Short mmCIF file of C-alpha atoms and ligand atoms in Angstrom, two decimals:
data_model
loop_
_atom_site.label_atom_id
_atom_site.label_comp_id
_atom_site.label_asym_id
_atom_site.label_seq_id
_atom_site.Cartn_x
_atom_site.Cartn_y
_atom_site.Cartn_z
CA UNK A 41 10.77 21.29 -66.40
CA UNK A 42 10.24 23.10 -62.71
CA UNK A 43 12.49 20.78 -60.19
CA UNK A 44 8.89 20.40 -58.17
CA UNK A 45 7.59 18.59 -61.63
CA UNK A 46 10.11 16.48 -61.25
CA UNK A 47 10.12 15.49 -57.64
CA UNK A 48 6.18 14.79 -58.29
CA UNK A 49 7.39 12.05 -60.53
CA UNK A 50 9.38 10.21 -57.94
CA UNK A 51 6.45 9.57 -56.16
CA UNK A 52 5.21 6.37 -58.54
CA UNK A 53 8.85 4.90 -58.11
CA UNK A 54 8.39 4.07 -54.50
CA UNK A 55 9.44 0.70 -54.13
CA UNK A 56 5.65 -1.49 -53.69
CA UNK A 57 5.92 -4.04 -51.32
CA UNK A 58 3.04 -5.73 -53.77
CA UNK A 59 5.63 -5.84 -56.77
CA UNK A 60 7.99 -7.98 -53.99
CA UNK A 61 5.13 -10.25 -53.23
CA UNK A 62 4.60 -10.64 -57.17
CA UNK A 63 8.41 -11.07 -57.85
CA UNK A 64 8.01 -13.76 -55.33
CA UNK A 65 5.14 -15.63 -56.39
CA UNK A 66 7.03 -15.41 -60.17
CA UNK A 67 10.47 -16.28 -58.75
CA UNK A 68 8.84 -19.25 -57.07
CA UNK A 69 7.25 -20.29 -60.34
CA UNK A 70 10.47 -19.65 -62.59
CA UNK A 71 12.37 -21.91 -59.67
CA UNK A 72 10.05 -24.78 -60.11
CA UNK A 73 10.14 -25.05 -64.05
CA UNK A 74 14.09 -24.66 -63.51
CA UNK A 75 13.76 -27.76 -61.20
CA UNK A 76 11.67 -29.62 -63.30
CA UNK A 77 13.70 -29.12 -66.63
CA UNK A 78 17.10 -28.39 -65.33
CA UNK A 79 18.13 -27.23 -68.58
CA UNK A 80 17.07 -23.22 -67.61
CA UNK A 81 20.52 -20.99 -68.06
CA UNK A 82 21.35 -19.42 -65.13
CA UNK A 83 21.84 -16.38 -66.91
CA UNK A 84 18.02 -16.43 -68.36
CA UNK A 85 16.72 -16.85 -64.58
CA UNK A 86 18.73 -13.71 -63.60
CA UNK A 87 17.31 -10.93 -66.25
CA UNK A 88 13.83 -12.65 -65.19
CA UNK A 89 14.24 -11.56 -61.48
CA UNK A 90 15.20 -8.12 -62.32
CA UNK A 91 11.61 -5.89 -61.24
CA UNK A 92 10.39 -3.59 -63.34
CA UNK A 93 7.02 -1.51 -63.18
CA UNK A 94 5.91 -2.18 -66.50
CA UNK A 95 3.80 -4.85 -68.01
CA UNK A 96 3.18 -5.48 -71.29
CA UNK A 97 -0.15 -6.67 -73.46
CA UNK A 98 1.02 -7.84 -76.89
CA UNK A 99 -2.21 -7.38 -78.79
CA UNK A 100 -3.06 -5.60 -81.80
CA UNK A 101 -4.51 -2.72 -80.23
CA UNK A 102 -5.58 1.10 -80.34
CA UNK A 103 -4.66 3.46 -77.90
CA UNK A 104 -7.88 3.31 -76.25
CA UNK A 105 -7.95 -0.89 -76.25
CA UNK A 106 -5.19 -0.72 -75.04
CA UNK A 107 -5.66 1.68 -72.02
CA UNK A 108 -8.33 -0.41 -71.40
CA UNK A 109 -6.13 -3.68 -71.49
CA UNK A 110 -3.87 -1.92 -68.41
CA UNK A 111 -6.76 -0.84 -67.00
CA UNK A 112 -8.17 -4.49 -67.01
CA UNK A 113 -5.47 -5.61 -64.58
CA UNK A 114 -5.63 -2.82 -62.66
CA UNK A 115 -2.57 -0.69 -64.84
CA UNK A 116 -2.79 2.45 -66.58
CA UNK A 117 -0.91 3.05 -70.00
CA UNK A 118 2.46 4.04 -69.05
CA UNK A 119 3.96 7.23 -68.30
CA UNK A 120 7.67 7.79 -69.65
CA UNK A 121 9.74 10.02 -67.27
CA UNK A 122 13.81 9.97 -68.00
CA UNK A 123 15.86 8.62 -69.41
CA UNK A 124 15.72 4.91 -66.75
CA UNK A 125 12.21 4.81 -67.71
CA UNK A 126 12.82 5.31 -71.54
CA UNK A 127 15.97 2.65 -70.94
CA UNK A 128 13.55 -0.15 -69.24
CA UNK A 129 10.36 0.42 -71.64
CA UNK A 130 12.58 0.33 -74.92
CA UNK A 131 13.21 -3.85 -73.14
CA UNK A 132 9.44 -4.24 -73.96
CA UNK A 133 9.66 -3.39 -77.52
CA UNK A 134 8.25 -6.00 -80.06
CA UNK A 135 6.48 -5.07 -82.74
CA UNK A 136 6.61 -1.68 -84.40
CA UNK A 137 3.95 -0.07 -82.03
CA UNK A 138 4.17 0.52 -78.20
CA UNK A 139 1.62 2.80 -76.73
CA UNK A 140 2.04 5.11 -73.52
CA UNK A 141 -0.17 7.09 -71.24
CA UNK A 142 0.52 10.27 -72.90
CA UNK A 143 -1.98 12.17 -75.39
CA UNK A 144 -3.15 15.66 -77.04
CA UNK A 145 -6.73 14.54 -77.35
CA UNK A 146 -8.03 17.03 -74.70
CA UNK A 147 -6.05 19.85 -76.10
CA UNK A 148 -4.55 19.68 -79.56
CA UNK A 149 -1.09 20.34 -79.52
CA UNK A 150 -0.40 20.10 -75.63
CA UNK A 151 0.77 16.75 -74.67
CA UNK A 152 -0.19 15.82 -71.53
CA UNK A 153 -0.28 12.24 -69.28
CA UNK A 154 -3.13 10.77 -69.63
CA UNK A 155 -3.75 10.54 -66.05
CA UNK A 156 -5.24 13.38 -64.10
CA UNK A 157 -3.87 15.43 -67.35
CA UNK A 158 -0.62 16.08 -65.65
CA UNK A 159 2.05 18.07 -67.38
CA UNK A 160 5.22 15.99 -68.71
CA UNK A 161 8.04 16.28 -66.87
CA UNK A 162 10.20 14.49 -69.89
CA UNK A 163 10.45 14.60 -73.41
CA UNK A 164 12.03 11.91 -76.06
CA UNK A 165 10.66 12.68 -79.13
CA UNK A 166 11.98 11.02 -82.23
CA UNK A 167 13.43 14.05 -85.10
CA UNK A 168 10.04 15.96 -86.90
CA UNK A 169 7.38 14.98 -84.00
CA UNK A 170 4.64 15.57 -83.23
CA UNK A 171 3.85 16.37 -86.56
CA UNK A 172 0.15 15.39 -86.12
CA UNK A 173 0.07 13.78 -89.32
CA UNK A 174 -3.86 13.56 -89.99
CA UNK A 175 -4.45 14.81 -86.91
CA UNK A 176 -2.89 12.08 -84.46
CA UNK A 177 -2.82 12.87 -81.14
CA UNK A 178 -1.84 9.52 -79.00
CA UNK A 179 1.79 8.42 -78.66
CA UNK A 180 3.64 5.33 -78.62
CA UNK A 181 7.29 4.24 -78.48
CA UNK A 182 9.94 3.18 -81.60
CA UNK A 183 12.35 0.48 -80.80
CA UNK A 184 14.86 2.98 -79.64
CA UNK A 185 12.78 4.46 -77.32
CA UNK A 186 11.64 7.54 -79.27
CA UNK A 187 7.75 9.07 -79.25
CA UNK A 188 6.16 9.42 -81.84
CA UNK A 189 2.01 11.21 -82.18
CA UNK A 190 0.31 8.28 -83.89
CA UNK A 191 -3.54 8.14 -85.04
CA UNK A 192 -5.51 6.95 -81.70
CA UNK A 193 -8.35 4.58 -83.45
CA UNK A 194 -6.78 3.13 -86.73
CA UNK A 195 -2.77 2.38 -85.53
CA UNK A 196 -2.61 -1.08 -84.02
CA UNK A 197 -0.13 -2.08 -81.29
CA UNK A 198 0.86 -3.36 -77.58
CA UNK A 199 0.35 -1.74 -75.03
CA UNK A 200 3.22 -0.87 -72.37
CA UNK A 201 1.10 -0.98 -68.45
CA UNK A 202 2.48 0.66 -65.41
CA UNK A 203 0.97 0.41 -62.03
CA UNK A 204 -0.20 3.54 -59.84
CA UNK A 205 -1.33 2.96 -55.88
CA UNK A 206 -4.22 5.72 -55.10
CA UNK A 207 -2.46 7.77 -52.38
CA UNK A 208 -2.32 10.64 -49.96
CA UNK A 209 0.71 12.17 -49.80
CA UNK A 210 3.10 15.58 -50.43
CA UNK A 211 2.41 17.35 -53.69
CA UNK A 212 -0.05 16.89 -55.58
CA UNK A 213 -1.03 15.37 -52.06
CA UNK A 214 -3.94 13.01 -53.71
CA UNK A 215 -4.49 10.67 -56.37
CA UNK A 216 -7.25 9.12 -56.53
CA UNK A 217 -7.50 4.90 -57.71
CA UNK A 218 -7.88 5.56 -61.46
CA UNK A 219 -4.87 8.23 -61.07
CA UNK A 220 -6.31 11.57 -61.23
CA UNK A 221 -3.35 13.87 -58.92
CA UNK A 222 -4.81 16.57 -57.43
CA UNK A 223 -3.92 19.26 -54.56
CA UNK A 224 -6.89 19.76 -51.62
CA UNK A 225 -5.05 21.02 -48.41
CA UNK A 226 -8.20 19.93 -46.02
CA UNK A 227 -7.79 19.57 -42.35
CA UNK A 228 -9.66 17.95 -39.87
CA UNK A 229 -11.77 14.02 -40.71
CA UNK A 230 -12.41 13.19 -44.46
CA UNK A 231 -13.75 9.86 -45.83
CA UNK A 232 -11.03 8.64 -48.07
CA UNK A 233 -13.03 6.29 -49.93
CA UNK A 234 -15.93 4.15 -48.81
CA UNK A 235 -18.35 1.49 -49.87
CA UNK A 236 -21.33 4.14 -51.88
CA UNK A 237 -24.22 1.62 -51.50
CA UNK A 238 -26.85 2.68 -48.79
CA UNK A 239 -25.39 0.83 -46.09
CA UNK A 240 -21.51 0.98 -46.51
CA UNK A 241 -20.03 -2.24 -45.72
CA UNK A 242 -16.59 -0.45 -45.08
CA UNK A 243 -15.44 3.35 -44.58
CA UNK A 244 -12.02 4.54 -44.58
CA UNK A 245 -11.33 7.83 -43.18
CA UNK A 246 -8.50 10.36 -42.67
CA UNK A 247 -7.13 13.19 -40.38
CA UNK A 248 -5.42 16.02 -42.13
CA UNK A 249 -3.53 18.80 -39.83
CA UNK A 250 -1.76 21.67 -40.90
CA UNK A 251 2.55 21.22 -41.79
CA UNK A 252 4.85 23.21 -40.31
CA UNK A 253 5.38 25.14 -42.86
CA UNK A 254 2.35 26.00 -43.68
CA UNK A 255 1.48 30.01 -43.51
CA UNK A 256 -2.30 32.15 -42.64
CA UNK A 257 -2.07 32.22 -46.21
CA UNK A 258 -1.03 28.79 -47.16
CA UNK A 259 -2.10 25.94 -45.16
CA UNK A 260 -0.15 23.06 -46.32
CA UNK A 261 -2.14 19.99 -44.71
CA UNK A 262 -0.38 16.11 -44.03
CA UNK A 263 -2.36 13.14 -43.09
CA UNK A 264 -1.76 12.25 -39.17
CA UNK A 265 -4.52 9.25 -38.31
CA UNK A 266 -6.86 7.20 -40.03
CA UNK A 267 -10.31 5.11 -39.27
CA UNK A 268 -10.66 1.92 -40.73
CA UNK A 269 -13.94 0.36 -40.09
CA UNK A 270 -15.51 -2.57 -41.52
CA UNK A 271 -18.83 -3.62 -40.25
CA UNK A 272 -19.43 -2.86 -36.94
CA UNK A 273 -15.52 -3.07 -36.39
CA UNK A 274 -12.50 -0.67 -36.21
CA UNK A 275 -9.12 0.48 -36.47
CA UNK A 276 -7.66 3.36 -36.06
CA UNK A 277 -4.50 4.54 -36.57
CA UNK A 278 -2.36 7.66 -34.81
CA UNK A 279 1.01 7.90 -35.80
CA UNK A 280 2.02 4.45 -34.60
CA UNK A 281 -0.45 3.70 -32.06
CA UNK A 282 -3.62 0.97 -33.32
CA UNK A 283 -6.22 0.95 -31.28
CA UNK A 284 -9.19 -1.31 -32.69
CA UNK A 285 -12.39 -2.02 -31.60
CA UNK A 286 -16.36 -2.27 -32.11
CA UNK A 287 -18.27 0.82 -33.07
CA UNK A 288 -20.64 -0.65 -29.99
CA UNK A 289 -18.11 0.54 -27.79
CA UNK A 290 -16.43 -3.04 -26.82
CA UNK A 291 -12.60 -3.62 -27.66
CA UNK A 292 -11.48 -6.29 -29.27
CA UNK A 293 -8.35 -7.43 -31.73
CA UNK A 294 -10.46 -7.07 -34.83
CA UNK A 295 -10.47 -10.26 -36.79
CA UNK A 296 -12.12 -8.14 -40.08
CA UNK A 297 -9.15 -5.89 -40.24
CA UNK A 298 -5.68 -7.56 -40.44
CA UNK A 299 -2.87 -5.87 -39.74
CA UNK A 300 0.87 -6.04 -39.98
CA UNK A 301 3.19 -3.95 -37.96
CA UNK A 302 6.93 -3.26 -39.65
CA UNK A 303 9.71 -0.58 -38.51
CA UNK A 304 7.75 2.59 -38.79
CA UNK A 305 5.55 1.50 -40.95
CA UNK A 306 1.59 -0.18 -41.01
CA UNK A 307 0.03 -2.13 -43.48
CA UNK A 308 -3.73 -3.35 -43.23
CA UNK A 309 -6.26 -5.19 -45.15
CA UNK A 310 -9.56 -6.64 -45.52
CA UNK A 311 -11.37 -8.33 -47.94
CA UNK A 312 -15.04 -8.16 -49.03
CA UNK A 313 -17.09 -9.79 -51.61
CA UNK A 314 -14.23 -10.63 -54.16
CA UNK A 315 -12.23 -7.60 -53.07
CA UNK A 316 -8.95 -6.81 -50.77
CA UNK A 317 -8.34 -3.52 -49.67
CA UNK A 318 -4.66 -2.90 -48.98
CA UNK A 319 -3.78 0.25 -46.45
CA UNK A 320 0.02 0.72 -46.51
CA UNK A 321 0.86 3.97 -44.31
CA UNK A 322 4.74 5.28 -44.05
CA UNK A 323 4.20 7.15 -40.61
CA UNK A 324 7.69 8.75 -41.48
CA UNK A 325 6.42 10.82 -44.96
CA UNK A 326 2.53 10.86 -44.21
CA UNK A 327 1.89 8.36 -47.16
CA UNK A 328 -0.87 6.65 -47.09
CA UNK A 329 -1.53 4.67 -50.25
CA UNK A 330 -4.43 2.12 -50.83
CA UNK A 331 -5.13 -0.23 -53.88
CA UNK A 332 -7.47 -3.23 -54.36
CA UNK A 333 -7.94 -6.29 -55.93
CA UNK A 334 -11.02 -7.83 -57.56
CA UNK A 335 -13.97 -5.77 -59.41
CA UNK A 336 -17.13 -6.32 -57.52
CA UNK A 337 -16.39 -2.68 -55.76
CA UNK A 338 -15.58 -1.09 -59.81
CA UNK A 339 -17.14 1.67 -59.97
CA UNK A 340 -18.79 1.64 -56.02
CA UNK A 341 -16.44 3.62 -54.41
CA UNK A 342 -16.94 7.17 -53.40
CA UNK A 343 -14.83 9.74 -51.19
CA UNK A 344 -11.97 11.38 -51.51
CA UNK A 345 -10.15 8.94 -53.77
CA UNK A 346 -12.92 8.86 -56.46
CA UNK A 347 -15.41 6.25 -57.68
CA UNK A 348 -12.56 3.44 -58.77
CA UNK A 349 -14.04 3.00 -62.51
CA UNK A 350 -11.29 3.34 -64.56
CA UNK A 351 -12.11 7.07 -65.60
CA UNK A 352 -9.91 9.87 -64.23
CA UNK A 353 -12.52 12.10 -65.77
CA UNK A 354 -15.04 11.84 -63.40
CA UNK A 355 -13.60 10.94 -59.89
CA UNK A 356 -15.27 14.58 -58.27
CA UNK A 357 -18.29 12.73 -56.94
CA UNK A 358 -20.21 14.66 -54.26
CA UNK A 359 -21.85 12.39 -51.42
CA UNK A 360 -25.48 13.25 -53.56
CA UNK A 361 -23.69 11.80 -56.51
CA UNK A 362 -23.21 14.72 -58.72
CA UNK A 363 -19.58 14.82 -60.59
CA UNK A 364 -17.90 18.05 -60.61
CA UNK A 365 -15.09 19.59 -62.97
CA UNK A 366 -11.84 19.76 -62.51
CA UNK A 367 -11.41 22.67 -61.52
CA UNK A 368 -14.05 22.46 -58.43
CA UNK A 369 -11.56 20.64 -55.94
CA UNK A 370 -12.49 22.67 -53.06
CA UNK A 371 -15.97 21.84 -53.47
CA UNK A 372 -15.38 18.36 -54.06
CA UNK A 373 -12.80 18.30 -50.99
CA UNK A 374 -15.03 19.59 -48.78
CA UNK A 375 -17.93 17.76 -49.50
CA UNK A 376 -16.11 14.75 -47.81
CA UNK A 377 -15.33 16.61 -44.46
CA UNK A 378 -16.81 14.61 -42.08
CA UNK A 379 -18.86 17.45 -40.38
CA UNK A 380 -19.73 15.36 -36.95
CA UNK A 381 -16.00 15.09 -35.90
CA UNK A 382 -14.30 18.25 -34.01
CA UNK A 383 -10.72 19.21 -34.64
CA UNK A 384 -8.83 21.50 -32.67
C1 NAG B 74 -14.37 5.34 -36.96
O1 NAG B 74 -15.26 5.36 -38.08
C2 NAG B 74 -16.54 4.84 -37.83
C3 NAG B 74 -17.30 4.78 -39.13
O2 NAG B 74 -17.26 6.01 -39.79
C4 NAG B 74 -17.25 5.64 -36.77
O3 NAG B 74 -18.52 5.08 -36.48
C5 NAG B 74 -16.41 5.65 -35.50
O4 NAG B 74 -17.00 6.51 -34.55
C6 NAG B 74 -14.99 6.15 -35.82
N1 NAG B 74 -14.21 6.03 -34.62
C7 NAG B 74 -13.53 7.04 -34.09
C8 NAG B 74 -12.91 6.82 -32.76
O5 NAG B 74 -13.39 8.09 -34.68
CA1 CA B 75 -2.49 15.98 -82.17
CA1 CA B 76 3.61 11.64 -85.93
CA1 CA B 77 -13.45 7.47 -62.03
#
């Protein structure tokens, strides 16, 4: 475990502002039916409030269902990193199976997360595993917490969901919506995702300068301003500053692009079709982290954070459509420079 493995990890613990507005909504709910029966123990309403990042789907499921169950609401199977995680997941425990994001199937006998195939930075199996009894090669939790390698198609359980926001940030620097982490130190304009029909109804797009410690030979690149525009208008964000307007030159206080101003930080949205884009940038760490609601963009997106449908796999789309490996990120990265805009 290399201590920059582990400080990767942090990075999905950031405290969402969504989960509040969720907690809320469910507090408010759990509040009413307390009213309405006052017979709710006080002590029942308090291990209810406590957050956590997981969701379960009880279901009798196979790994793959049930990656496809998170995936449903927007989740992806969840990825066990210490000992707190092990401590909260082991709450979710019902039945004898509980499957997590982490597999061999892409290389026997190399666990991996399932996402973007990232290294684990944790281990908790349970005495004699993996064994890869039969040749099993997805895992899922025992009621203390344990892992145990479990065949992926014919083993039946829940499935134990954890949330990931597509972001720009540090190292690995990008993941794109269905969770593939990657590292492309670009600088200058890049479209960070965008509507991929003919005539994009939206376009998000992002300045990347160099850190300072970046080196000739190492260019370490942040995110410093972005370009929201939908339709025909804008915002666009330096540091702090919002200026927004219409792409026909005119300003205005866009009405297409809301946005909320907190301490240091900038959140915006906009909704199309059944979708809401939410843009939530931390000026203070050069985070920038967006995730939707709604399907009718699944699989529509293109740009820097990938085509949004589901697969990790293939999330290096060129502009011309073609899907590149893995291992092509600098062709992939800079097929998304936006070669019109000048950068000093
Ligand atoms: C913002 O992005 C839009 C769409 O890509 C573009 O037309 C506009 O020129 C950009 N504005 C600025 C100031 O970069
Ligand atoms: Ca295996
Ligand atoms: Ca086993
Ligand atoms: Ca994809």
């Amino acid at each position: 475990m290399s201590p920059t493995k582990l400080a990767n990890s942090y990075r999905i613990f950031l405290p969402k502002s969504k989960y509040c507005e969720e907690m809320m909504l469910r507090l408010l709910v759990i509040l009413a039916v307390a009213g309405a029966t006052l017979a709710s123990p006080k002590e029942r309403l308090v291990k209810k409030q406590a957050a956590s990042k997981y969701k379960v789907i009880r279901g009798s499921m196979n790994w793959r269902e049930a990656q496809t169950a998170c995936e449903d609401i927007g989740y992806s199977l969840a990825e066990i990193r210490s000992k707190e995680d092990t401590y909260e997941a082991k709450q979710f425990h019902d039945e004898d199976i509980l499957w997590i994001g982490i597999t061999d199937i892409s290389h026997e006998g190399t666990f991996t997360y399932w996402r973007g195939d990232a290294a684990l930075t944790y281990l908790n199996w349970a005495p004699g595993e993996p064994n890869n009894l039969d040749d099993e090669d997805c895992v899922h939790l025992w009621a203390d917490g344990t892992w145990n390698d479990h065949d992926c198609v014919t083993t039946k359980g829940d499935a134990l969901c954890e949330h990931f926001d597509a972001d720009i940030h540090g190292d690995p620097h990008m993941t794109t919506f269905d969770g593939h982490a990657y590292t492309f130190q670009g600088t200058c304009w890049y479209t960070m995702f965008k509507d991929c029909s003919p005539n994009p109804g939206f376009e998000v797009t992002t300045k990347f300068e160099p850190r300072e410690d970046s080196t000739p030979e190492q260019v370490r690149t942040r995110i410093v301003s972005f370009n929201v525009t939908v339709g025909d208008q804008y915002a666009i964000v330096d540091g702090l500053d919002i200026v927004t307007g219409r792409t026909h030159g005119q300003l205005t206080a866009a009405k297409a692009i809301h946005i909320e101003e907190e301490e240091k930080k900038i959140r915006l949205h906009f909704s199309l079709k059944d979708t809401t884009f939410t843009l939530d940038w931390t000026l203070r760490k050069h985070i920038l982290s967006a995730s939707f609601t709604g399907s009718d963009y699944h699989g529509k997106l293109c740009g820097l954070m990938g085509n949004a449908d589901g697969d990790p796999l293939n999330d290096f789309q060129k502009p011309d459509g073609s899907v590149l490996n893995h291992v092509d990120v600098a062709d992939f990265g800079d097929s998304w420079k936006i070669k019109s805009k000048k950068c000093d």
